[in-house]
Short mmCIF file of C-alpha atoms in Angstrom, two decimals:
data_model
loop_
_atom_site.label_atom_id
_atom_site.label_comp_id
_atom_site.label_asym_id
_atom_site.label_seq_id
_atom_site.Cartn_x
_atom_site.Cartn_y
_atom_site.Cartn_z
CA MET Y 1 123.27 -106.45 -95.62
CA SER Y 2 121.63 -105.78 -92.27
CA GLU Y 3 123.06 -102.29 -92.07
CA SER Y 4 121.23 -101.31 -95.26
CA VAL Y 5 117.89 -100.83 -93.51
CA CYS Y 6 117.97 -97.32 -92.12
CA ALA Y 7 115.44 -94.53 -91.74
CA THR Y 8 114.94 -92.32 -94.74
CA LYS Y 9 115.82 -88.68 -94.11
CA HIS Y 10 114.76 -85.65 -96.07
CA SER Y 11 115.04 -81.87 -95.92
CA ALA Y 12 112.33 -80.32 -93.76
CA ALA Y 13 112.50 -77.01 -95.62
CA VAL Y 14 110.15 -78.15 -98.43
CA PRO Y 15 106.98 -80.26 -98.59
CA ASP Y 16 107.49 -83.97 -98.07
CA ARG Y 17 107.65 -86.27 -101.11
CA PRO Y 18 106.54 -89.69 -99.80
CA GLU Y 19 106.92 -91.27 -103.25
CA LEU Y 20 110.60 -90.29 -103.29
CA ARG Y 21 111.15 -91.51 -99.73
CA GLU Y 22 109.60 -94.85 -100.70
CA ALA Y 23 111.85 -95.06 -103.76
CA LEU Y 24 114.90 -94.49 -101.57
CA ARG Y 25 113.80 -97.26 -99.20
CA GLU Y 26 113.39 -99.66 -102.10
CA ILE Y 27 116.87 -98.81 -103.36
CA VAL Y 28 118.43 -99.58 -99.98
CA ASP Y 29 116.40 -102.76 -99.63
CA SER Y 30 117.78 -103.90 -103.03
CA GLY Y 31 121.32 -104.03 -101.62
CA ILE Y 32 122.69 -100.51 -102.11
CA ALA Y 33 124.29 -99.39 -98.82
CA GLY Y 34 123.30 -95.72 -99.06
CA VAL Y 35 121.76 -93.19 -101.41
CA GLN Y 36 121.55 -89.39 -101.53
CA LEU Y 37 118.96 -87.71 -103.75
CA ARG Y 38 118.36 -84.12 -104.90
CA VAL Y 39 115.36 -83.16 -107.05
CA HIS Y 40 114.58 -79.74 -108.53
CA ASP Y 41 111.19 -79.34 -110.20
CA GLU Y 42 108.06 -77.20 -110.18
CA ARG Y 43 107.51 -78.16 -106.53
CA GLY Y 44 110.88 -76.76 -105.46
CA GLU Y 45 114.02 -78.51 -104.24
CA TRP Y 46 113.80 -81.79 -102.35
CA THR Y 47 116.72 -83.64 -100.80
CA GLY Y 48 116.74 -86.97 -99.05
CA SER Y 49 118.92 -89.89 -98.09
CA ALA Y 50 118.55 -93.47 -96.95
CA GLY Y 51 120.79 -96.29 -95.79
CA VAL Y 52 124.16 -95.86 -94.18
CA ALA Y 53 127.36 -93.95 -94.84
CA GLU Y 54 129.58 -96.76 -93.55
CA ARG Y 55 129.22 -100.52 -93.17
CA GLY Y 56 128.35 -101.43 -89.60
CA GLY Y 57 127.49 -97.85 -88.74
CA ALA Y 58 124.19 -96.15 -87.95
CA ALA Y 59 124.75 -92.74 -89.55
CA GLY Y 60 123.04 -92.14 -92.87
CA PRO Y 61 124.79 -90.75 -95.95
CA PRO Y 62 125.35 -86.97 -95.82
CA LEU Y 63 122.67 -85.11 -97.78
CA ASP Y 64 125.29 -83.41 -99.96
CA GLY Y 65 128.30 -85.64 -99.50
CA HIS Y 66 131.17 -86.02 -101.93
CA VAL Y 67 131.07 -88.97 -104.29
CA ARG Y 68 133.24 -90.33 -107.10
CA ILE Y 69 130.95 -89.60 -110.05
CA GLY Y 70 132.45 -92.10 -112.50
CA SER Y 71 131.42 -91.58 -116.09
CA ASN Y 72 129.52 -88.38 -115.36
CA THR Y 73 133.06 -87.02 -115.78
CA LYS Y 74 132.63 -87.60 -119.51
CA THR Y 75 129.98 -84.88 -119.72
CA PHE Y 76 132.39 -82.34 -118.22
CA THR Y 77 135.17 -83.45 -120.58
CA ALA Y 78 132.90 -83.31 -123.62
CA THR Y 79 131.74 -79.83 -122.65
CA VAL Y 80 135.33 -78.54 -122.58
CA VAL Y 81 136.01 -80.11 -126.00
CA LEU Y 82 132.88 -78.50 -127.45
CA GLN Y 83 133.85 -75.12 -126.00
CA LEU Y 84 137.12 -75.44 -127.92
CA VAL Y 85 135.08 -76.27 -131.03
CA ALA Y 86 133.01 -73.13 -130.43
CA GLU Y 87 136.24 -71.12 -130.28
CA GLY Y 88 137.39 -72.54 -133.61
CA ARG Y 89 140.42 -74.24 -132.08
CA ILE Y 90 139.37 -77.73 -133.16
CA ALA Y 91 136.58 -79.16 -135.34
CA LEU Y 92 134.26 -82.08 -134.65
CA ASP Y 93 134.75 -83.85 -137.95
CA THR Y 94 138.51 -83.54 -138.39
CA PRO Y 95 140.88 -86.42 -137.59
CA ALA Y 96 141.86 -86.63 -133.92
CA ALA Y 97 145.31 -87.61 -135.21
CA ASP Y 98 145.84 -84.02 -136.40
CA CYS Y 99 146.05 -82.94 -132.75
CA LEU Y 100 147.54 -86.17 -131.40
CA PRO Y 101 150.09 -87.32 -133.99
CA ALA Y 102 152.25 -89.27 -131.53
CA PHE Y 103 149.87 -92.23 -131.24
CA GLY Y 104 149.46 -93.20 -134.87
CA LEU Y 105 145.68 -93.07 -134.61
CA ASP Y 106 143.62 -94.25 -137.54
CA ARG Y 107 142.99 -91.02 -139.47
CA ARG Y 108 139.37 -91.97 -139.94
CA ILE Y 109 138.80 -91.40 -136.19
CA THR Y 110 137.34 -87.92 -135.71
CA VAL Y 111 136.88 -85.82 -132.61
CA ARG Y 112 133.14 -86.51 -132.84
CA MET Y 113 133.77 -90.26 -132.79
CA LEU Y 114 135.73 -89.97 -129.55
CA LEU Y 115 132.90 -88.12 -127.83
CA GLN Y 116 130.23 -90.49 -129.18
CA HIS Y 117 132.08 -93.80 -128.72
CA THR Y 118 132.08 -94.66 -132.40
CA SER Y 119 135.86 -94.75 -132.86
CA GLY Y 120 136.21 -98.50 -132.33
CA VAL Y 121 139.16 -97.96 -129.95
CA PHE Y 122 139.61 -100.79 -127.42
CA ASN Y 123 138.59 -99.89 -123.87
CA HIS Y 124 141.72 -99.81 -121.70
CA THR Y 125 139.73 -100.87 -118.60
CA GLY Y 126 138.70 -104.10 -120.37
CA GLU Y 127 136.07 -105.13 -122.88
CA LEU Y 128 133.04 -107.34 -122.37
CA LEU Y 129 132.86 -109.24 -125.64
CA GLU Y 130 129.76 -110.47 -127.46
CA ASP Y 131 130.32 -114.06 -126.30
CA GLY Y 132 130.29 -112.99 -122.64
CA THR Y 133 134.05 -113.24 -122.13
CA VAL Y 134 136.23 -110.35 -121.03
CA ALA Y 135 139.25 -109.03 -122.91
CA PRO Y 136 141.36 -107.56 -120.09
CA GLY Y 137 143.05 -104.19 -120.05
CA ILE Y 138 144.75 -102.63 -117.05
CA PRO Y 139 143.70 -103.89 -113.58
CA SER Y 140 140.29 -102.23 -113.21
CA THR Y 141 137.21 -102.94 -111.16
CA ILE Y 142 136.39 -105.96 -113.35
CA ALA Y 143 139.67 -107.58 -112.20
CA GLY Y 144 138.83 -108.51 -108.58
CA ARG Y 145 141.73 -108.86 -106.18
CA GLU Y 146 144.20 -107.60 -108.80
CA TRP Y 147 142.47 -104.20 -108.85
CA VAL Y 148 142.41 -104.01 -105.05
CA GLU Y 149 146.14 -104.70 -104.83
CA ASN Y 150 146.89 -102.10 -107.53
CA ARG Y 151 144.38 -99.43 -106.50
CA PHE Y 152 147.06 -96.91 -105.54
CA THR Y 153 149.01 -97.33 -108.80
CA SER Y 154 149.36 -94.15 -110.86
CA TYR Y 155 148.93 -94.25 -114.62
CA ARG Y 156 149.83 -91.65 -117.21
CA PRO Y 157 147.06 -91.08 -119.76
CA GLU Y 158 149.52 -91.78 -122.58
CA GLU Y 159 150.19 -95.30 -121.32
CA LEU Y 160 146.45 -96.01 -121.12
CA VAL Y 161 146.07 -94.95 -124.75
CA ARG Y 162 149.06 -96.98 -125.90
CA LEU Y 163 147.73 -100.07 -124.15
CA SER Y 164 144.40 -99.63 -125.94
CA LEU Y 165 146.01 -99.12 -129.32
CA SER Y 166 148.05 -102.31 -128.84
CA LYS Y 167 144.76 -104.23 -128.92
CA PRO Y 168 142.61 -104.93 -131.99
CA ALA Y 169 140.00 -102.27 -132.72
CA ARG Y 170 136.40 -103.30 -132.01
CA PHE Y 171 135.27 -102.18 -135.48
CA GLU Y 172 136.19 -99.82 -138.32
CA PRO Y 173 135.89 -96.16 -137.23
CA GLY Y 174 132.35 -94.86 -137.54
CA THR Y 175 130.78 -98.22 -138.36
CA GLY Y 176 129.59 -99.23 -134.88
CA TRP Y 177 129.22 -98.16 -131.26
CA SER Y 178 131.13 -99.41 -128.23
CA TYR Y 179 131.57 -97.66 -124.89
CA SER Y 180 135.27 -97.07 -124.35
CA ASN Y 181 136.81 -95.06 -121.54
CA THR Y 182 139.87 -94.61 -123.75
CA ASN Y 183 137.89 -92.30 -126.04
CA TYR Y 184 137.75 -89.81 -123.20
CA VAL Y 185 141.40 -90.27 -122.26
CA LEU Y 186 142.10 -89.23 -125.85
CA ALA Y 187 139.68 -86.31 -125.45
CA ARG Y 188 141.64 -85.24 -122.37
CA LEU Y 189 144.92 -85.37 -124.25
CA LEU Y 190 143.35 -83.46 -127.13
CA ILE Y 191 142.29 -80.68 -124.72
CA GLU Y 192 145.80 -80.53 -123.29
CA LYS Y 193 147.45 -80.47 -126.71
CA VAL Y 194 145.19 -77.71 -128.05
CA THR Y 195 145.33 -75.48 -124.96
CA GLY Y 196 148.81 -76.23 -123.66
CA ARG Y 197 147.33 -76.65 -120.18
CA SER Y 198 146.06 -79.56 -118.12
CA CYS Y 199 142.51 -80.80 -118.61
CA ALA Y 200 141.98 -80.23 -114.87
CA LYS Y 201 142.91 -76.54 -115.19
CA GLU Y 202 140.73 -76.07 -118.25
CA THR Y 203 137.79 -77.73 -116.48
CA GLN Y 204 138.32 -75.54 -113.44
CA GLU Y 205 138.53 -72.27 -115.37
CA ARG Y 206 135.80 -73.03 -117.92
CA ILE Y 207 133.21 -74.83 -115.78
CA LEU Y 208 133.91 -75.28 -112.06
CA GLY Y 209 134.94 -71.70 -111.32
CA PRO Y 210 132.28 -69.87 -113.37
CA LEU Y 211 129.49 -72.07 -111.97
CA GLY Y 212 130.77 -71.96 -108.38
CA LEU Y 213 131.17 -75.75 -108.16
CA SER Y 214 133.22 -75.64 -104.98
CA GLY Y 215 132.47 -79.28 -104.12
CA THR Y 216 133.80 -80.65 -107.41
CA VAL Y 217 137.36 -81.92 -107.83
CA VAL Y 218 139.47 -83.19 -110.73
CA PRO Y 219 141.77 -85.34 -108.57
CA GLY Y 220 144.51 -86.41 -110.98
CA THR Y 221 146.45 -89.12 -109.12
CA SER Y 222 145.37 -88.09 -105.61
CA PRO Y 223 143.53 -90.84 -103.70
CA GLU Y 224 141.87 -88.37 -101.34
CA ILE Y 225 138.20 -87.42 -101.28
CA PRO Y 226 136.94 -84.33 -99.42
CA GLU Y 227 134.71 -84.76 -96.39
CA PRO Y 228 131.87 -85.39 -95.90
CA TYR Y 229 131.42 -88.59 -97.86
CA ALA Y 230 129.86 -92.03 -97.66
CA HIS Y 231 132.23 -94.99 -97.87
CA ALA Y 232 132.75 -97.17 -100.94
CA TYR Y 233 133.58 -100.87 -100.77
CA TYR Y 234 134.86 -103.66 -103.01
CA ARG Y 235 134.40 -107.42 -102.58
CA TYR Y 236 136.67 -110.16 -103.93
CA GLU Y 237 137.51 -113.83 -103.37
CA ASP Y 238 140.77 -114.85 -101.70
CA ALA Y 239 141.54 -118.53 -101.16
CA GLY Y 240 137.84 -119.31 -101.01
CA ARG Y 241 137.11 -116.52 -98.56
CA GLN Y 242 135.13 -113.40 -99.35
CA GLU Y 243 136.98 -110.18 -98.51
CA ILE Y 244 135.40 -106.72 -98.39
CA VAL Y 245 137.74 -103.71 -98.52
CA ASP Y 246 137.04 -100.02 -98.02
CA VAL Y 247 138.16 -98.50 -101.34
CA THR Y 248 136.92 -94.95 -100.79
CA ARG Y 249 140.54 -93.85 -101.18
CA HIS Y 250 142.18 -95.00 -104.40
CA ASP Y 251 144.22 -93.47 -107.21
CA PRO Y 252 141.64 -92.67 -109.93
CA SER Y 253 144.19 -92.25 -112.73
CA TRP Y 254 143.25 -95.76 -113.94
CA ILE Y 255 140.05 -94.25 -115.37
CA SER Y 256 141.40 -90.73 -116.07
CA ALA Y 257 138.99 -88.32 -117.82
CA GLY Y 258 136.68 -91.25 -118.48
CA GLY Y 259 135.54 -91.17 -114.85
CA ASP Y 260 137.92 -89.69 -112.27
CA MET Y 261 136.02 -86.66 -110.95
CA ILE Y 262 134.50 -86.12 -107.49
CA SER Y 263 131.39 -84.00 -106.94
CA THR Y 264 128.19 -83.58 -104.93
CA THR Y 265 124.51 -83.83 -105.83
CA ARG Y 266 124.25 -80.03 -105.47
CA ASP Y 267 127.12 -79.36 -107.88
CA LEU Y 268 125.85 -81.93 -110.37
CA HIS Y 269 122.45 -80.20 -110.35
CA THR Y 270 124.09 -76.82 -110.96
CA PHE Y 271 126.22 -78.22 -113.79
CA ILE Y 272 123.56 -80.17 -115.68
CA SER Y 273 120.97 -77.39 -115.39
CA ALA Y 274 123.50 -74.83 -116.65
CA LEU Y 275 124.57 -77.10 -119.51
CA THR Y 276 121.10 -78.03 -120.73
CA GLY Y 277 119.89 -74.48 -120.11
CA GLY Y 278 122.43 -73.12 -122.63
CA ARG Y 279 124.85 -71.39 -120.28
CA LEU Y 280 127.96 -73.37 -121.28
CA LEU Y 281 127.64 -73.96 -125.03
CA PRO Y 282 126.14 -72.12 -128.02
CA ASP Y 283 122.84 -73.58 -129.23
CA PRO Y 284 124.20 -75.38 -132.34
CA LEU Y 285 126.80 -77.29 -130.32
CA LEU Y 286 124.35 -78.05 -127.53
CA ALA Y 287 122.08 -79.48 -130.22
CA GLU Y 288 124.97 -81.65 -131.45
CA MET Y 289 125.67 -82.80 -127.91
CA ARG Y 290 122.12 -84.00 -127.36
CA THR Y 291 121.54 -85.63 -130.77
CA PRO Y 292 121.53 -89.38 -130.05
CA HIS Y 293 123.38 -92.02 -131.99
CA ALA Y 294 120.87 -94.46 -133.48
CA MET Y 295 122.49 -97.54 -131.90
CA SER Y 296 123.00 -96.22 -128.40
CA GLY Y 297 121.03 -93.09 -127.54
CA PHE Y 298 124.42 -91.51 -126.78
CA GLY Y 299 125.09 -87.99 -127.99
CA LEU Y 300 128.37 -86.17 -127.39
CA GLY Y 301 128.91 -86.81 -123.69
CA LEU Y 302 125.16 -86.98 -122.96
CA ARG Y 303 122.59 -89.72 -123.31
CA VAL Y 304 119.04 -89.11 -124.45
CA GLN Y 305 116.07 -91.07 -123.09
CA GLU Y 306 112.29 -90.94 -123.27
CA VAL Y 307 110.44 -91.78 -120.04
CA GLY Y 308 106.85 -92.24 -119.00
CA GLU Y 309 103.77 -92.82 -121.09
CA ASP Y 310 103.93 -89.34 -122.62
CA GLY Y 311 107.49 -89.91 -123.84
CA ALA Y 312 109.08 -87.00 -121.96
CA THR Y 313 112.69 -86.48 -123.03
CA VAL Y 314 115.50 -86.40 -120.47
CA LEU Y 315 119.21 -85.76 -120.96
CA PHE Y 316 121.54 -87.59 -118.65
CA HIS Y 317 124.72 -89.40 -117.79
CA ASN Y 318 125.50 -91.70 -114.91
CA GLY Y 319 128.49 -93.62 -113.72
CA GLY Y 320 129.97 -95.95 -111.15
CA ALA Y 321 133.48 -95.91 -109.72
CA ALA Y 322 134.45 -98.71 -107.32
CA GLY Y 323 131.60 -98.62 -104.82
CA HIS Y 324 130.48 -95.07 -105.58
CA ALA Y 325 127.98 -94.07 -108.26
CA ALA Y 326 126.18 -90.92 -109.40
CA LEU Y 327 123.09 -90.12 -111.44
CA MET Y 328 122.58 -86.84 -113.32
CA TYR Y 329 119.36 -86.10 -115.23
CA SER Y 330 117.71 -83.00 -116.66
CA THR Y 331 114.86 -81.95 -118.92
CA PRO Y 332 116.12 -80.38 -122.17
CA ASP Y 333 115.59 -76.85 -120.79
CA GLY Y 334 117.25 -77.52 -117.44
CA SER Y 335 114.10 -76.71 -115.46
CA ARG Y 336 113.78 -80.12 -113.81
CA THR Y 337 116.76 -82.13 -112.57
CA LEU Y 338 117.52 -85.25 -110.59
CA THR Y 339 120.96 -85.91 -109.16
CA ALA Y 340 121.88 -88.76 -106.84
CA ALA Y 341 124.87 -90.38 -105.18
CA LEU Y 342 125.09 -94.04 -104.17
CA ASN Y 343 127.55 -96.03 -102.09
CA TYR Y 344 127.67 -99.81 -102.17
CA VAL Y 345 129.82 -102.95 -102.26
CA ASP Y 346 131.24 -103.35 -105.76
CA ASP Y 347 132.84 -106.50 -107.19
CA ALA Y 348 134.28 -107.91 -110.41
CA ALA Y 349 130.96 -109.53 -111.32
CA MET Y 350 129.18 -106.18 -110.94
CA SER Y 351 126.58 -108.07 -108.89
CA LEU Y 352 124.80 -104.87 -107.87
CA ALA Y 353 124.47 -103.62 -111.44
CA GLY Y 354 120.88 -104.82 -111.52
CA ALA Y 355 120.07 -102.96 -108.32
CA PHE Y 356 121.84 -99.86 -109.66
CA HIS Y 357 119.79 -99.86 -112.87
CA LYS Y 358 116.59 -100.55 -110.97
CA ALA Y 359 117.35 -97.58 -108.70
CA GLN Y 360 117.99 -95.42 -111.74
CA GLU Y 361 114.73 -96.43 -113.41
CA ARG Y 362 112.64 -96.00 -110.24
CA LEU Y 363 113.92 -92.51 -109.52
CA VAL Y 364 113.66 -91.35 -113.14
CA GLY Y 365 110.16 -92.72 -113.37
CA GLU Y 366 109.06 -90.87 -110.24
CA VAL Y 367 110.56 -87.52 -111.19
CA PHE Y 368 110.15 -87.41 -114.96
CA GLY Y 369 107.65 -90.10 -115.86
CA GLY Y 370 104.69 -89.56 -113.57
CA GLY Y 371 105.68 -92.53 -111.43
CA ARG Y 372 106.34 -94.79 -114.43
CA ALA Y 373 109.82 -95.88 -115.53
#
């Protein structure tokens, strides 16, 4: 995309970080339309951006623009669940069916399994099977034109769960690992059943309000995104022609608490540093959250990764949501963080997934791994 080559901008309030500016240029050159980056470490705070906010435009992405954070939402949802565990209102290793009897869940599925993706529940947004084929769910971003035409459809979380439970389980509960957005729709419903209030209200009162995350939104079925923001796009085939649609506005209820939230790089930094620094959960539950599953490196709403030659540990989540994506990384003590927002042209083939992962590895390597991914 010719519009992807744009000057890299950074905050002038702190010393320049040429290695980060170069990483941003490489990300844009790989096909990502725009990227915003925020780094907090022993050298202070550094912010920068590269690329464009809108196809065909000249303006770069806003340094702290709003972005659909995709599966970073799961970390917020898991935190609320674990706060309820800390209060003794639910327990990690009890059947989720005790709180959600209406769905006929397998009683071997525990609350822990939902948060760690070991329940075996089919993913309502579709499953990529071992043979490379896709088992479809609702129209999601792996569905091409069908998702575009249905992107303003509203879904109730209960119907997403029932669709999933109408499909064969991926494996017996607790015997495998498979990433399923439906696990976190169930976690949302569990929060609402236990508290008697919406997951959005609980997230606001337990996390967003206390941390002052004024740029973060739990949108429900609203297609709106607060300004400023960079635009998100989706590409699909129609009668042999390639169509590209601006999908910045869409109803995010198709992903629900598995990935519907909107935030900024500043708010994501505040959240992940508070979480890993012990401000949101007691130490025993934070330890549970960051204990990785042997098959996946996935804890309870957080992933665990070692980077660089010295094997430094980072805690993170990331996510993509129809042409928007966000990265969120922290050291275990919250003293060093990396948060980023990307805007790009998404499609059913996820053709920019390679560029997304390369961007992730390059930035993590620079900030946490001494320049080595």
